[in-house]
Short mmCIF file of C-alpha atoms in Angstrom, two decimals:
data_model
loop_
_atom_site.label_atom_id
_atom_site.label_comp_id
_atom_site.label_asym_id
_atom_site.label_seq_id
_atom_site.Cartn_x
_atom_site.Cartn_y
_atom_site.Cartn_z
CA MET A 97 55.56 94.56 104.16
CA PRO A 98 59.34 96.01 104.77
CA PRO A 99 61.97 93.00 104.08
CA SER A 100 62.84 90.79 107.52
CA ARG A 101 65.98 92.70 108.73
CA GLU A 102 67.58 89.61 108.84
CA THR A 103 67.87 89.59 104.97
CA PHE A 104 70.44 92.02 103.11
CA ALA A 105 67.53 93.94 101.65
CA GLY A 106 65.88 94.48 105.69
CA ALA A 107 69.01 94.89 106.82
CA LEU A 108 70.20 97.40 104.34
CA ASP A 109 66.97 99.31 104.11
CA ALA A 110 66.66 99.49 108.26
CA ALA A 111 70.59 101.07 108.08
CA ILE A 112 69.84 103.56 105.98
CA SER A 113 66.73 104.36 107.56
CA ASP A 114 68.66 104.41 111.19
CA ALA A 115 70.85 106.61 109.35
CA GLY A 116 68.76 109.31 107.83
CA LEU A 117 70.62 109.02 104.66
CA THR A 118 68.76 109.91 101.27
CA LEU A 119 70.12 107.52 98.38
CA ASP A 120 71.67 110.53 97.16
CA ARG A 121 73.46 110.91 100.13
CA VAL A 122 74.53 107.61 100.28
CA ARG A 123 75.92 107.91 96.85
CA GLU A 124 77.71 110.79 97.59
CA HIS A 125 79.34 109.13 100.23
CA LEU A 126 80.40 106.10 98.34
CA ALA A 127 81.85 108.10 95.48
CA ALA A 128 83.76 109.83 98.31
CA ARG A 129 85.58 106.70 98.55
CA GLY A 130 85.86 105.87 94.69
CA VAL A 131 82.79 103.89 94.58
CA SER A 132 80.08 104.67 91.91
CA VAL A 133 76.61 103.25 92.19
CA SER A 134 73.42 103.75 90.41
CA ARG A 135 70.66 105.02 92.14
CA SER A 136 68.14 102.35 90.95
CA ALA A 137 70.75 99.91 92.23
CA LEU A 138 70.39 101.32 95.62
CA VAL A 139 66.66 101.18 95.40
CA TYR A 140 66.88 97.59 94.11
CA TRP A 141 68.94 96.15 96.72
CA ARG A 142 67.01 97.75 99.33
CA MET A 143 63.32 96.29 98.23
CA GLY A 144 65.23 92.87 97.72
CA ARG A 145 64.35 92.80 93.57
CA SER A 146 68.21 92.53 93.11
CA LYS A 147 71.29 91.49 95.37
CA PRO A 148 74.73 92.61 94.32
CA GLU A 149 76.56 89.95 92.83
CA ARG A 150 79.58 91.85 90.06
CA GLU A 151 82.50 92.93 91.74
CA ALA A 152 82.33 96.93 91.31
CA SER A 153 78.70 96.16 93.71
CA LEU A 154 80.67 93.34 96.16
CA ARG A 155 83.01 96.57 97.13
CA ALA A 156 80.24 98.93 97.32
CA VAL A 157 78.39 97.08 99.98
CA VAL A 158 81.60 96.56 101.81
CA GLU A 159 82.12 100.51 101.62
CA LEU A 160 78.48 101.16 102.35
CA GLU A 161 78.87 99.37 106.07
CA GLN A 162 81.06 102.13 107.06
CA VAL A 163 79.05 104.62 105.29
CA LEU A 164 76.02 103.88 107.07
CA GLY A 165 78.11 103.11 110.74
CA LEU A 166 77.59 99.44 110.67
CA THR A 167 79.83 96.80 112.07
CA ILE A 168 81.83 95.13 109.66
CA GLY A 169 80.09 92.42 108.12
CA ALA A 170 76.84 93.20 108.78
CA LEU A 171 76.03 93.37 105.41
CA THR A 172 78.24 91.23 103.30
CA SER A 173 77.33 88.11 105.69
CA LEU A 174 74.16 88.41 104.60
CA LEU A 175 75.27 88.02 100.60
CA GLY A 176 76.52 84.38 101.04
CA PRO A 177 74.58 81.60 99.23
CA ASP A 178 71.23 79.98 100.47
CA GLN A 179 72.40 78.16 103.75
CA PRO A 180 71.82 77.55 106.82
CA ARG A 181 72.98 80.56 108.82
CA CYS A 182 74.66 78.53 111.42
CA LEU A 183 77.15 75.52 110.40
CA ARG A 184 76.82 72.24 112.09
CA GLN A 185 79.43 71.24 114.76
CA GLY A 186 81.62 69.35 113.14
CA SER A 187 81.10 70.73 109.69
CA ARG A 188 84.18 71.07 108.15
CA THR A 189 85.52 73.13 105.60
CA PRO A 190 87.83 71.68 102.58
CA LEU A 191 91.35 73.03 103.50
CA LEU A 192 94.68 73.32 101.69
CA GLU A 193 97.41 72.06 103.22
CA ARG A 194 99.19 75.07 105.44
CA ARG A 195 102.58 73.99 103.95
CA ARG A 196 101.35 74.17 100.10
CA LEU A 197 100.90 78.41 100.49
CA TRP A 198 103.53 78.85 104.00
CA PRO A 199 106.27 76.66 103.21
CA SER A 200 108.02 77.71 106.14
CA VAL A 201 105.13 77.70 108.75
CA ARG A 202 106.92 75.46 110.75
CA GLN A 203 110.17 77.06 111.57
CA THR A 204 108.00 79.41 113.61
CA ALA A 205 107.29 76.92 116.29
CA LEU A 206 104.18 78.47 117.19
CA GLU A 207 101.20 75.71 117.93
CA LEU A 208 98.43 77.20 115.57
CA PRO A 209 94.70 76.01 116.02
CA PRO A 210 93.25 74.10 113.02
CA GLU A 211 92.32 76.10 110.06
CA ASP A 212 88.80 74.60 109.58
CA ASP A 213 87.43 76.03 113.11
CA VAL A 214 86.31 79.08 110.98
CA HIS A 215 84.00 79.49 108.08
CA LEU A 216 85.54 82.81 106.34
CA ARG A 217 82.17 84.99 105.84
CA SER A 218 83.94 87.70 104.07
CA VAL A 219 87.96 88.71 103.93
CA HIS A 220 88.52 92.25 103.07
CA ASP A 221 92.06 93.60 102.33
CA GLU A 222 93.03 97.14 102.29
CA LEU A 223 96.63 97.84 101.02
CA VAL A 224 97.87 101.89 101.24
CA VAL A 225 101.01 102.26 99.13
CA ASP A 226 103.07 105.37 99.59
CA ASP A 227 104.46 107.90 97.30
CA ASP A 228 107.68 105.96 96.69
CA GLN A 229 105.87 102.78 95.61
CA ARG A 230 106.15 101.28 98.86
CA GLU A 231 103.78 99.75 101.09
CA ARG A 232 102.94 101.27 104.04
CA LEU A 233 99.92 99.87 106.02
CA LEU A 234 97.89 96.87 105.42
CA ARG A 235 94.21 96.34 107.16
CA VAL A 236 92.64 93.44 107.22
CA ARG A 237 88.62 93.11 107.97
CA VAL A 238 87.67 89.09 108.46
CA VAL A 239 84.03 87.91 109.27
CA ALA A 240 84.45 84.57 110.69
CA GLU A 241 81.69 82.06 112.18
CA ALA A 242 82.65 79.15 114.56
CA THR A 243 82.45 75.70 112.86
CA THR A 244 82.53 73.86 116.71
CA ASP A 245 82.46 75.27 120.08
CA GLY A 246 85.05 76.68 122.23
CA VAL A 247 86.85 78.59 119.29
CA THR A 248 89.12 81.59 120.80
CA ARG A 249 91.54 82.66 118.20
CA MET A 250 92.61 82.14 114.70
CA PRO A 251 95.83 82.33 112.33
CA VAL A 252 97.54 85.30 110.92
CA TYR A 253 99.95 84.84 108.37
CA TYR A 254 102.27 87.71 106.22
CA GLN A 255 104.83 87.00 104.09
CA THR A 256 107.22 89.21 102.03
CA GLU A 257 109.96 88.85 99.25
CA ASP A 258 111.60 92.16 100.65
CA ILE A 259 113.68 90.15 103.42
CA THR A 260 116.28 93.05 103.68
CA ARG A 261 113.42 95.18 105.67
CA PRO A 262 112.53 94.42 109.44
CA PRO A 263 109.30 92.75 109.95
CA PRO A 264 106.00 94.89 109.81
CA ARG A 265 104.55 95.57 112.97
CA PHE A 266 101.07 93.12 113.89
CA ALA A 267 98.18 94.95 116.13
CA ALA A 268 94.76 93.99 117.04
CA VAL A 269 92.25 96.70 116.24
CA PHE A 270 88.45 95.76 116.39
CA CYS A 271 87.16 93.24 118.94
CA CYS A 272 90.15 91.08 119.19
CA ARG A 273 93.52 91.25 120.91
CA ALA A 274 96.85 89.87 119.43
CA GLY A 275 98.08 86.81 121.38
CA ARG A 276 101.89 85.27 120.26
CA VAL A 277 103.97 86.54 116.85
CA ARG A 278 106.48 84.55 115.60
CA ARG A 279 108.93 85.43 112.68
CA ASP A 280 111.07 83.56 109.96
CA VAL A 281 113.06 86.29 109.27
CA ASP A 282 114.94 84.14 106.37
CA GLY A 283 111.86 83.93 104.81
CA GLY A 284 110.12 87.11 105.34
CA LEU A 285 107.14 85.32 107.25
CA LEU A 286 105.03 86.53 109.99
CA VAL A 287 102.63 84.20 112.01
CA ALA A 288 100.42 85.36 114.95
CA GLU A 289 97.72 84.44 117.48
CA LEU A 290 94.49 86.77 116.82
CA PHE A 291 91.85 86.09 119.90
CA PHE A 292 88.34 87.21 119.32
CA ASP A 293 87.09 88.71 122.20
CA ARG A 294 84.96 85.75 123.43
CA GLU A 295 84.78 82.04 123.24
CA LEU A 296 82.52 81.60 120.13
CA ALA A 297 80.00 78.68 119.79
CA ALA A 298 79.60 76.56 116.55
CA GLY A 299 77.51 78.74 114.66
CA ASP A 300 78.55 82.52 116.25
CA VAL A 301 80.14 84.85 114.06
CA ALA A 302 82.83 87.35 115.21
CA ALA A 303 83.95 90.40 113.15
CA VAL A 304 87.77 91.56 114.17
CA GLU A 305 89.91 93.83 112.02
CA TYR A 306 93.75 93.89 112.57
CA GLU A 307 96.50 95.70 110.68
CA LEU A 308 100.16 95.24 109.77
CA VAL A 309 102.32 98.85 110.07
CA PHE A 310 105.63 98.56 107.31
CA SER A 311 108.78 99.63 107.51
CA ARG A 312 111.15 101.61 104.46
CA GLY A 313 111.62 98.87 101.93
CA LEU A 314 111.55 97.84 98.22
CA PRO A 315 109.03 99.10 95.74
CA THR A 316 106.03 96.54 95.78
CA LEU A 317 104.98 95.08 92.73
CA GLY A 318 101.67 93.12 93.88
CA TYR A 319 99.71 92.21 97.24
CA HIS A 320 98.08 89.08 97.54
CA ARG A 321 95.87 87.23 99.86
CA ARG A 322 96.78 83.21 100.62
CA LEU A 323 93.77 80.92 101.61
CA THR A 324 94.02 77.83 103.40
CA ARG A 325 90.21 77.71 103.34
CA PRO A 326 87.54 79.27 101.38
CA ALA A 327 85.73 82.41 101.72
CA SER A 328 82.67 83.41 101.09
CA MET A 329 83.42 86.74 99.60
CA TYR A 330 86.94 88.39 99.61
CA THR A 331 87.24 92.02 98.37
CA CYS A 332 91.08 93.84 98.42
CA GLN A 333 91.50 97.45 98.05
CA VAL A 334 94.80 98.68 97.01
CA GLN A 335 95.51 102.93 97.38
CA PHE A 336 98.43 104.02 95.60
CA GLY A 337 100.14 107.29 96.00
CA ARG A 338 101.09 110.07 93.72
CA THR A 339 102.92 107.46 91.45
CA VAL A 340 100.56 105.23 89.97
CA PRO A 341 101.14 101.60 87.98
CA ARG A 342 101.41 101.44 84.29
CA SER A 343 99.24 98.39 84.58
CA VAL A 344 97.44 96.15 87.04
CA GLU A 345 96.27 92.44 86.87
CA ARG A 346 93.86 90.30 88.93
CA PHE A 347 95.07 86.84 88.99
CA GLU A 348 94.42 83.45 91.04
CA ARG A 349 96.66 80.64 91.49
CA ARG A 350 96.03 77.38 93.24
CA ASP A 351 99.10 77.15 95.47
CA LEU A 352 102.45 78.42 95.14
CA ALA A 353 103.80 76.05 92.52
CA ALA A 354 101.03 76.47 90.01
CA PRO A 355 100.41 78.73 87.63
CA ARG A 356 98.47 82.02 87.37
CA ARG A 357 94.78 81.75 86.29
CA LYS A 358 91.61 84.25 85.90
CA VAL A 359 94.18 86.68 84.69
CA HIS A 360 92.33 89.86 83.30
CA ARG A 361 93.57 93.97 83.57
CA LEU A 362 92.05 96.20 86.19
CA ARG A 363 91.18 99.98 85.68
CA LEU A 364 92.41 102.78 88.78
CA THR A 365 89.66 104.95 90.34
CA ASP A 366 89.78 108.70 89.90
CA ARG A 367 91.19 108.52 93.20
CA ARG A 368 93.89 106.38 92.34
CA VAL A 369 92.19 103.37 94.07
CA VAL A 370 92.03 99.42 92.22
CA ALA A 371 89.40 96.97 93.18
CA VAL A 372 88.95 93.09 93.39
CA ALA A 373 85.71 91.72 94.46
CA ALA A 374 84.54 88.01 94.32
CA ARG A 375 82.18 85.48 95.63
CA GLU A 376 82.64 81.91 96.98
CA VAL A 377 86.60 82.07 96.51
CA GLY A 378 88.21 78.65 96.71
CA ALA A 379 91.42 77.78 98.83
CA GLY A 380 94.22 79.30 97.09
CA ILE A 381 95.39 82.33 95.91
CA ILE A 382 94.18 85.64 94.93
CA GLY A 383 95.59 88.98 94.52
CA VAL A 384 96.82 91.78 92.04
CA GLU A 385 100.08 92.41 90.26
CA TRP A 386 101.38 96.10 88.76
CA ALA A 387 104.08 96.99 86.67
CA TRP A 388 105.52 100.48 87.56
#
């Protein structure tokens, strides 16, 4: 009996069949995106004999969703730990105070919804660095699950140390719309409302995508994600231009005042891409830094 479509194996098996692709063709598409997965691994995932667990495998699942024409989070949302698919109303997530990650957020004078209105099933950041070593585009995909009824929006934050350039342009891309946007120019902080395309009840899942487009600024030396609440899965992909960094390191920090931890070197692919993937990421900071 084939696995249920409500499981990761079943959803993957059905998606491959619906796409009409052989496993070899799936591997070719992934390779074109800078991801290498063995045929045996795909077979085991499809049969339910194993699940993606390593960082490279988790990144492959994110790319599989696009290769197979699935919605954002269709596969990644099925990789969480064994737990009820819907969070009970009133069940809250342990938070990190906003001020410990965004000290100047109050200066934006924007009333924001509670951080624990949603549980982050997955967050995927895709940063494009141009040939001149500068940020050009940040594309973010989020799968969020409501923890209470009546959830309509979530906050979006971005902060840069390069306050010499104009703030980035914020735009909603998929299954959402942009609300109010506030900027603290002196602090380099942007805060925005992101409205879901429908009102969520407790347990409802929304998959959204937004992007930030940057004007020309100083060369960038890294990127990190600040999480006020845990995420079941986090992935980050940085695409470099013709100039690649001499070294790249992954790191985590509890907050802005804490030291770096879990530091290790990363390798770039032949397509000048570096990636990070982690499951069950706690509130705090996770990212990459590099040296040119």
